[in-house]
């Protein structure tokens, strides 16, 4: 039975990772691909798992039918997972959110909390159940390492889930095929768990069978099956059969299509696909095709918003005296390339689109414009991230268009940072122009929108000698160059070059464009951003993304937005007073306690959970900033973190019997985590000079996996040690394991919410790591103040 329980726990870890990754992907579509929501989603997952550990998880101590209840909770988890995927498809409709509308942070929080609620609580309960089953059926019933063993086996399943997710599930299967398949595996395991177990003792010639109906058993024979087990076996067997037949009959795909129809109610969905980069959805209405990436409109064919496209393309093209080499990063098909090619001097247009699936989908719904654009001999399509293309190629251009229209997430914000602008500057010919756009308004002059424009404008101005802002009703156009052509462009020069190039375009006819090129708008824009943010938008400190979120909060959640804006000045110095108060308070409570309560270790595990989440978010965020395709790798990043956690936990568990000074080892790991936190920002800063070759980029991917592994080792190392330090007697095994596991998850929840929403977008990676180190120093002080007598107590 021990072997069966262990396999069940490994499958539990496998299914937990699958549930986490696929619910994350579904919710990211709902949240417009905003990676900061990853912190919120993971935080809610951990919070609810902690609730599951403490509440339903501890109920197993009150029953003798532990296997039966483990099976019941496992079946409920499998059903809840399928329901949660379906709910994620419908929640946007329930919230009343329009197509293409961004969702604020508060709706992100409570909608993800509700969707994850049953899945996470049930999965958390399974951990505590597993601790008791390991104690009952294994030799660990007299060993304080039982929780560590469960943690290791669950982690092994998590590692397998991450690898299989990355290379099999995400590329080839839809969400319902995956979660229904996982449910089927769970049910098979449940049937195996509840079936009779024969065990042969040493020297026994024949297996001794038991009366399965009465449930009696011989100590030397097999564990039988009573009526309670039979009552569970029958419905579980029926459910397994139904799901198995449904999978073979393709019912998962039918459920998937039904959910899509409900998700995009009253719209004609002609294509829906998850690529390694994003979700691609195509709507059709009377011959018009609207292409969405993660729920946000990307292009419209065959009739795009030509007024904006013409202004976006022709103003910078006319500002340049002789544009020949043009680069378009994202969004080129469907009008932009067509307008660029109207300029007779253009010899080559390089179109960089990182997701080949997206262009395949565009070709699936061809129009005369897109076919003409993509098949023109002057157009070279590169299936490569635009930032990677610029970093690894020495090719220079006259004009570089950024088709990403706003820094709405990390993948987009990486095209609005100082590091990217510096890279572009190196790849522009003399007189070359960079073209970007930012949300703007001539009437809605909110502080959040001012800060967003000010941040991007000042970041451009810090890199280029000349920056021209052209305000608009919905978008502001920024032209940046080291030459003065962008500032010299006026109406007379525009008319002259329009005539010379014989370009017909409604958006830049003299009567329309005269207002936008008027010198008065330069003074208006300077006054507009005067007194607004002077912060630079950087890779390691994405304040542009923070201001974009603040802008959307001001539109759709003004009350919460005002609270969120109050964090704008947050830094490690503002956190220090509160942290000092917490540290002194815990020290005071420890000194006042006469019952020998141990505050230090649980507090340290909370801060370690906080550290683990922060490390994970930093690696995920920086991977996205560097490569732009974190969703293709997130399974591997999580798997390597869990591999490290398992390796650390396994190593220390094996060393526990020989460790005489547990406290010293525990404190040493506290110091190691502090050192890692302080070193981490420098590792990311050091990569910039070495990122100018494809080999360097590939090598740097391995560094992210290595950092995930090291972070996992540091986190996993502490858990079994903490369990050894806290456990006093056999009866406390499940309680202690559940408490420490919940403490770890609680710290992770705090790290996800604070790290994803406030620390990383406002303080940046460096400030966040310093804040993390401060928290670990606090827990180090509290733990060091615990009396040494705990190590002399009798251990199990």
PDB file of N, CA and C in Angstrom, residues 252-299:
ATOM      1  N   UNK A 252     -14.106  15.876 -25.358  1.00  0.00           N
ATOM      2  CA  UNK A 252     -13.338  17.003 -24.817  1.00  0.00           C
ATOM      3  C   UNK A 252     -13.281  18.150 -25.817  1.00  0.00           C
ATOM      4  N   UNK A 253     -13.108  17.826 -27.092  1.00  0.00           N
ATOM      5  CA  UNK A 253     -13.079  18.857 -28.128  1.00  0.00           C
ATOM      6  C   UNK A 253     -14.446  19.528 -28.254  1.00  0.00           C
ATOM      7  N   UNK A 254     -15.519  18.773 -28.119  1.00  0.00           N
ATOM      8  CA  UNK A 254     -16.864  19.357 -28.200  1.00  0.00           C
ATOM      9  C   UNK A 254     -17.115  20.307 -27.026  1.00  0.00           C
ATOM     10  N   UNK A 255     -16.667  19.919 -25.843  1.00  0.00           N
ATOM     11  CA  UNK A 255     -16.807  20.807 -24.688  1.00  0.00           C
ATOM     12  C   UNK A 255     -15.995  22.080 -24.906  1.00  0.00           C
ATOM     13  N   UNK A 256     -14.809  21.906 -25.462  1.00  0.00           N
ATOM     14  CA  UNK A 256     -13.936  23.050 -25.770  1.00  0.00           C
ATOM     15  C   UNK A 256     -14.641  24.033 -26.705  1.00  0.00           C
ATOM     16  N   UNK A 257     -15.241  23.537 -27.768  1.00  0.00           N
ATOM     17  CA  UNK A 257     -15.925  24.403 -28.722  1.00  0.00           C
ATOM     18  C   UNK A 257     -17.156  25.064 -28.100  1.00  0.00           C
ATOM     19  N   UNK A 258     -17.853  24.327 -27.257  1.00  0.00           N
ATOM     20  CA  UNK A 258     -19.023  24.897 -26.575  1.00  0.00           C
ATOM     21  C   UNK A 258     -18.599  26.043 -25.661  1.00  0.00           C
ATOM     22  N   UNK A 259     -17.497  25.861 -24.954  1.00  0.00           N
ATOM     23  CA  UNK A 259     -17.002  26.913 -24.052  1.00  0.00           C
ATOM     24  C   UNK A 259     -16.567  28.149 -24.829  1.00  0.00           C
ATOM     25  N   UNK A 260     -15.965  27.954 -26.014  1.00  0.00           N
ATOM     26  CA  UNK A 260     -15.565  29.087 -26.848  1.00  0.00           C
ATOM     27  C   UNK A 260     -16.796  29.886 -27.273  1.00  0.00           C
ATOM     28  N   UNK A 261     -17.840  29.167 -27.670  1.00  0.00           N
ATOM     29  CA  UNK A 261     -19.068  29.841 -28.078  1.00  0.00           C
ATOM     30  C   UNK A 261     -19.658  30.690 -26.966  1.00  0.00           C
ATOM     31  N   UNK A 262     -19.620  30.175 -25.746  1.00  0.00           N
ATOM     32  CA  UNK A 262     -20.139  30.934 -24.604  1.00  0.00           C
ATOM     33  C   UNK A 262     -19.205  32.083 -24.227  1.00  0.00           C
ATOM     34  N   UNK A 263     -17.905  31.845 -24.360  1.00  0.00           N
ATOM     35  CA  UNK A 263     -16.921  32.879 -24.028  1.00  0.00           C
ATOM     36  C   UNK A 263     -17.072  34.092 -24.938  1.00  0.00           C
ATOM     37  N   UNK A 264     -17.317  33.872 -26.225  1.00  0.00           N
ATOM     38  CA  UNK A 264     -17.478  34.950 -27.198  1.00  0.00           C
ATOM     39  C   UNK A 264     -18.936  35.005 -27.654  1.00  0.00           C
ATOM     40  N   UNK A 265     -19.816  35.080 -26.715  1.00  0.00           N
ATOM     41  CA  UNK A 265     -21.254  35.040 -26.987  1.00  0.00           C
ATOM     42  C   UNK A 265     -21.659  36.151 -27.958  1.00  0.00           C
ATOM     43  N   UNK A 266     -22.536  35.786 -28.907  1.00  0.00           N
ATOM     44  CA  UNK A 266     -23.060  36.708 -29.924  1.00  0.00           C
ATOM     45  C   UNK A 266     -22.007  37.140 -30.941  1.00  0.00           C
ATOM     46  N   UNK A 267     -20.887  36.422 -30.999  1.00  0.00           N
ATOM     47  CA  UNK A 267     -19.866  36.718 -31.998  1.00  0.00           C
ATOM     48  C   UNK A 267     -19.524  35.438 -32.765  1.00  0.00           C
ATOM     49  N   UNK A 268     -19.186  35.631 -34.019  1.00  0.00           N
ATOM     50  CA  UNK A 268     -18.869  34.495 -34.882  1.00  0.00           C
ATOM     51  C   UNK A 268     -17.378  34.191 -34.797  1.00  0.00           C
ATOM     52  N   UNK A 269     -17.018  33.214 -33.978  1.00  0.00           N
ATOM     53  CA  UNK A 269     -15.618  32.821 -33.810  1.00  0.00           C
ATOM     54  C   UNK A 269     -15.265  31.832 -34.917  1.00  0.00           C
ATOM     55  N   UNK A 270     -14.347  32.220 -35.781  1.00  0.00           N
ATOM     56  CA  UNK A 270     -13.960  31.346 -36.891  1.00  0.00           C
ATOM     57  C   UNK A 270     -12.612  30.669 -36.636  1.00  0.00           C
ATOM     58  N   UNK A 271     -11.914  31.119 -35.610  1.00  0.00           N
ATOM     59  CA  UNK A 271     -10.642  30.469 -35.273  1.00  0.00           C
ATOM     60  C   UNK A 271     -10.306  30.760 -33.823  1.00  0.00           C
ATOM     61  N   UNK A 272      -9.799  29.723 -33.122  1.00  0.00           N
ATOM     62  CA  UNK A 272      -9.395  29.860 -31.716  1.00  0.00           C
ATOM     63  C   UNK A 272      -8.235  28.912 -31.481  1.00  0.00           C
ATOM     64  N   UNK A 273      -7.107  29.464 -31.042  1.00  0.00           N
ATOM     65  CA  UNK A 273      -5.910  28.627 -30.912  1.00  0.00           C
ATOM     66  C   UNK A 273      -4.960  29.214 -29.882  1.00  0.00           C
ATOM     67  N   UNK A 274      -4.376  28.348 -29.081  1.00  0.00           N
ATOM     68  CA  UNK A 274      -3.319  28.751 -28.165  1.00  0.00           C
ATOM     69  C   UNK A 274      -1.973  28.415 -28.796  1.00  0.00           C
ATOM     70  N   UNK A 275      -1.176  29.437 -29.047  1.00  0.00           N
ATOM     71  CA  UNK A 275       0.188  29.219 -29.527  1.00  0.00           C
ATOM     72  C   UNK A 275       1.124  29.281 -28.329  1.00  0.00           C
ATOM     73  N   UNK A 276       2.394  28.941 -28.498  1.00  0.00           N
ATOM     74  CA  UNK A 276       3.343  29.076 -27.373  1.00  0.00           C
ATOM     75  C   UNK A 276       3.514  30.506 -26.884  1.00  0.00           C
ATOM     76  N   UNK A 277       3.024  31.492 -27.663  1.00  0.00           N
ATOM     77  CA  UNK A 277       3.214  32.891 -27.313  1.00  0.00           C
ATOM     78  C   UNK A 277       1.959  33.543 -26.746  1.00  0.00           C
ATOM     79  N   UNK A 278       0.796  33.163 -27.269  1.00  0.00           N
ATOM     80  CA  UNK A 278      -0.429  33.833 -26.843  1.00  0.00           C
ATOM     81  C   UNK A 278      -1.635  33.052 -27.358  1.00  0.00           C
ATOM     82  N   UNK A 279      -2.810  33.526 -26.971  1.00  0.00           N
ATOM     83  CA  UNK A 279      -4.050  32.991 -27.507  1.00  0.00           C
ATOM     84  C   UNK A 279      -4.448  33.802 -28.741  1.00  0.00           C
ATOM     85  N   UNK A 280      -4.810  33.113 -29.813  1.00  0.00           N
ATOM     86  CA  UNK A 280      -5.196  33.769 -31.067  1.00  0.00           C
ATOM     87  C   UNK A 280      -6.661  33.456 -31.343  1.00  0.00           C
ATOM     88  N   UNK A 281      -7.458  34.500 -31.436  1.00  0.00           N
ATOM     89  CA  UNK A 281      -8.879  34.343 -31.730  1.00  0.00           C
ATOM     90  C   UNK A 281      -9.234  35.230 -32.915  1.00  0.00           C
ATOM     91  N   UNK A 282     -10.036  34.701 -33.831  1.00  0.00           N
ATOM     92  CA  UNK A 282     -10.459  35.476 -35.002  1.00  0.00           C
ATOM     93  C   UNK A 282     -11.983  35.516 -35.027  1.00  0.00           C
ATOM     94  N   UNK A 283     -12.522  36.740 -35.105  1.00  0.00           N
ATOM     95  CA  UNK A 283     -13.960  36.935 -35.243  1.00  0.00           C
ATOM     96  C   UNK A 283     -14.255  37.408 -36.663  1.00  0.00           C
ATOM     97  N   UNK A 284     -15.404  36.968 -37.193  1.00  0.00           N
ATOM     98  CA  UNK A 284     -15.806  37.379 -38.537  1.00  0.00           C
ATOM     99  C   UNK A 284     -17.178  38.054 -38.473  1.00  0.00           C
ATOM    100  N   UNK A 285     -17.281  39.179 -39.188  1.00  0.00           N
ATOM    101  CA  UNK A 285     -18.557  39.888 -39.251  1.00  0.00           C
ATOM    102  C   UNK A 285     -18.690  40.541 -40.617  1.00  0.00           C
ATOM    103  N   UNK A 286     -19.546  39.974 -41.439  1.00  0.00           N
ATOM    104  CA  UNK A 286     -19.829  40.507 -42.771  1.00  0.00           C
ATOM    105  C   UNK A 286     -18.551  40.729 -43.588  1.00  0.00           C
ATOM    106  N   UNK A 287     -17.677  39.733 -43.546  1.00  0.00           N
ATOM    107  CA  UNK A 287     -16.463  39.798 -44.342  1.00  0.00           C
ATOM    108  C   UNK A 287     -15.301  40.495 -43.673  1.00  0.00           C
ATOM    109  N   UNK A 288     -15.529  41.113 -42.511  1.00  0.00           N
ATOM    110  CA  UNK A 288     -14.452  41.739 -41.753  1.00  0.00           C
ATOM    111  C   UNK A 288     -13.896  40.736 -40.745  1.00  0.00           C
ATOM    112  N   UNK A 289     -12.580  40.639 -40.668  1.00  0.00           N
ATOM    113  CA  UNK A 289     -11.927  39.733 -39.730  1.00  0.00           C
ATOM    114  C   UNK A 289     -11.173  40.555 -38.675  1.00  0.00           C
ATOM    115  N   UNK A 290     -11.457  40.241 -37.424  1.00  0.00           N
ATOM    116  CA  UNK A 290     -10.806  40.916 -36.309  1.00  0.00           C
ATOM    117  C   UNK A 290      -9.944  39.897 -35.576  1.00  0.00           C
ATOM    118  N   UNK A 291      -8.637  40.120 -35.564  1.00  0.00           N
ATOM    119  CA  UNK A 291      -7.682  39.186 -34.970  1.00  0.00           C
ATOM    120  C   UNK A 291      -7.320  39.666 -33.561  1.00  0.00           C
ATOM    121  N   UNK A 292      -7.474  38.769 -32.584  1.00  0.00           N
ATOM    122  CA  UNK A 292      -7.181  39.079 -31.185  1.00  0.00           C
ATOM    123  C   UNK A 292      -5.969  38.276 -30.707  1.00  0.00           C
ATOM    124  N   UNK A 293      -5.126  38.928 -29.915  1.00  0.00           N
ATOM    125  CA  UNK A 293      -4.056  38.244 -29.191  1.00  0.00           C
ATOM    126  C   UNK A 293      -4.325  38.422 -27.704  1.00  0.00           C
ATOM    127  N   UNK A 294      -4.575  37.309 -27.010  1.00  0.00           N
ATOM    128  CA  UNK A 294      -4.914  37.345 -25.585  1.00  0.00           C
ATOM    129  C   UNK A 294      -6.068  38.302 -25.299  1.00  0.00           C
ATOM    130  N   UNK A 295      -7.060  38.273 -26.188  1.00  0.00           N
ATOM    131  CA  UNK A 295      -8.267  39.065 -25.970  1.00  0.00           C
ATOM    132  C   UNK A 295      -8.171  40.512 -26.374  1.00  0.00           C
ATOM    133  N   UNK A 296      -7.035  40.966 -26.899  1.00  0.00           N
ATOM    134  CA  UNK A 296      -6.836  42.357 -27.304  1.00  0.00           C
ATOM    135  C   UNK A 296      -6.752  42.427 -28.832  1.00  0.00           C
ATOM    136  N   UNK A 297      -7.515  43.322 -29.481  1.00  0.00           N
ATOM    137  CA  UNK A 297      -7.474  43.423 -30.947  1.00  0.00           C
ATOM    138  C   UNK A 297      -6.082  43.756 -31.456  1.00  0.00           C
ATOM    139  N   UNK A 298      -5.618  43.012 -32.441  1.00  0.00           N
ATOM    140  CA  UNK A 298      -4.295  43.233 -33.012  1.00  0.00           C
ATOM    141  C   UNK A 298      -4.407  43.859 -34.391  1.00  0.00           C
ATOM    142  N   UNK A 299      -5.161  43.246 -35.306  1.00  0.00           N
ATOM    143  CA  UNK A 299      -5.357  43.824 -36.642  1.00  0.00           C
ATOM    144  C   UNK A 299      -6.788  43.557 -37.092  1.00  0.00           C
TER     145      UNK A 299
END
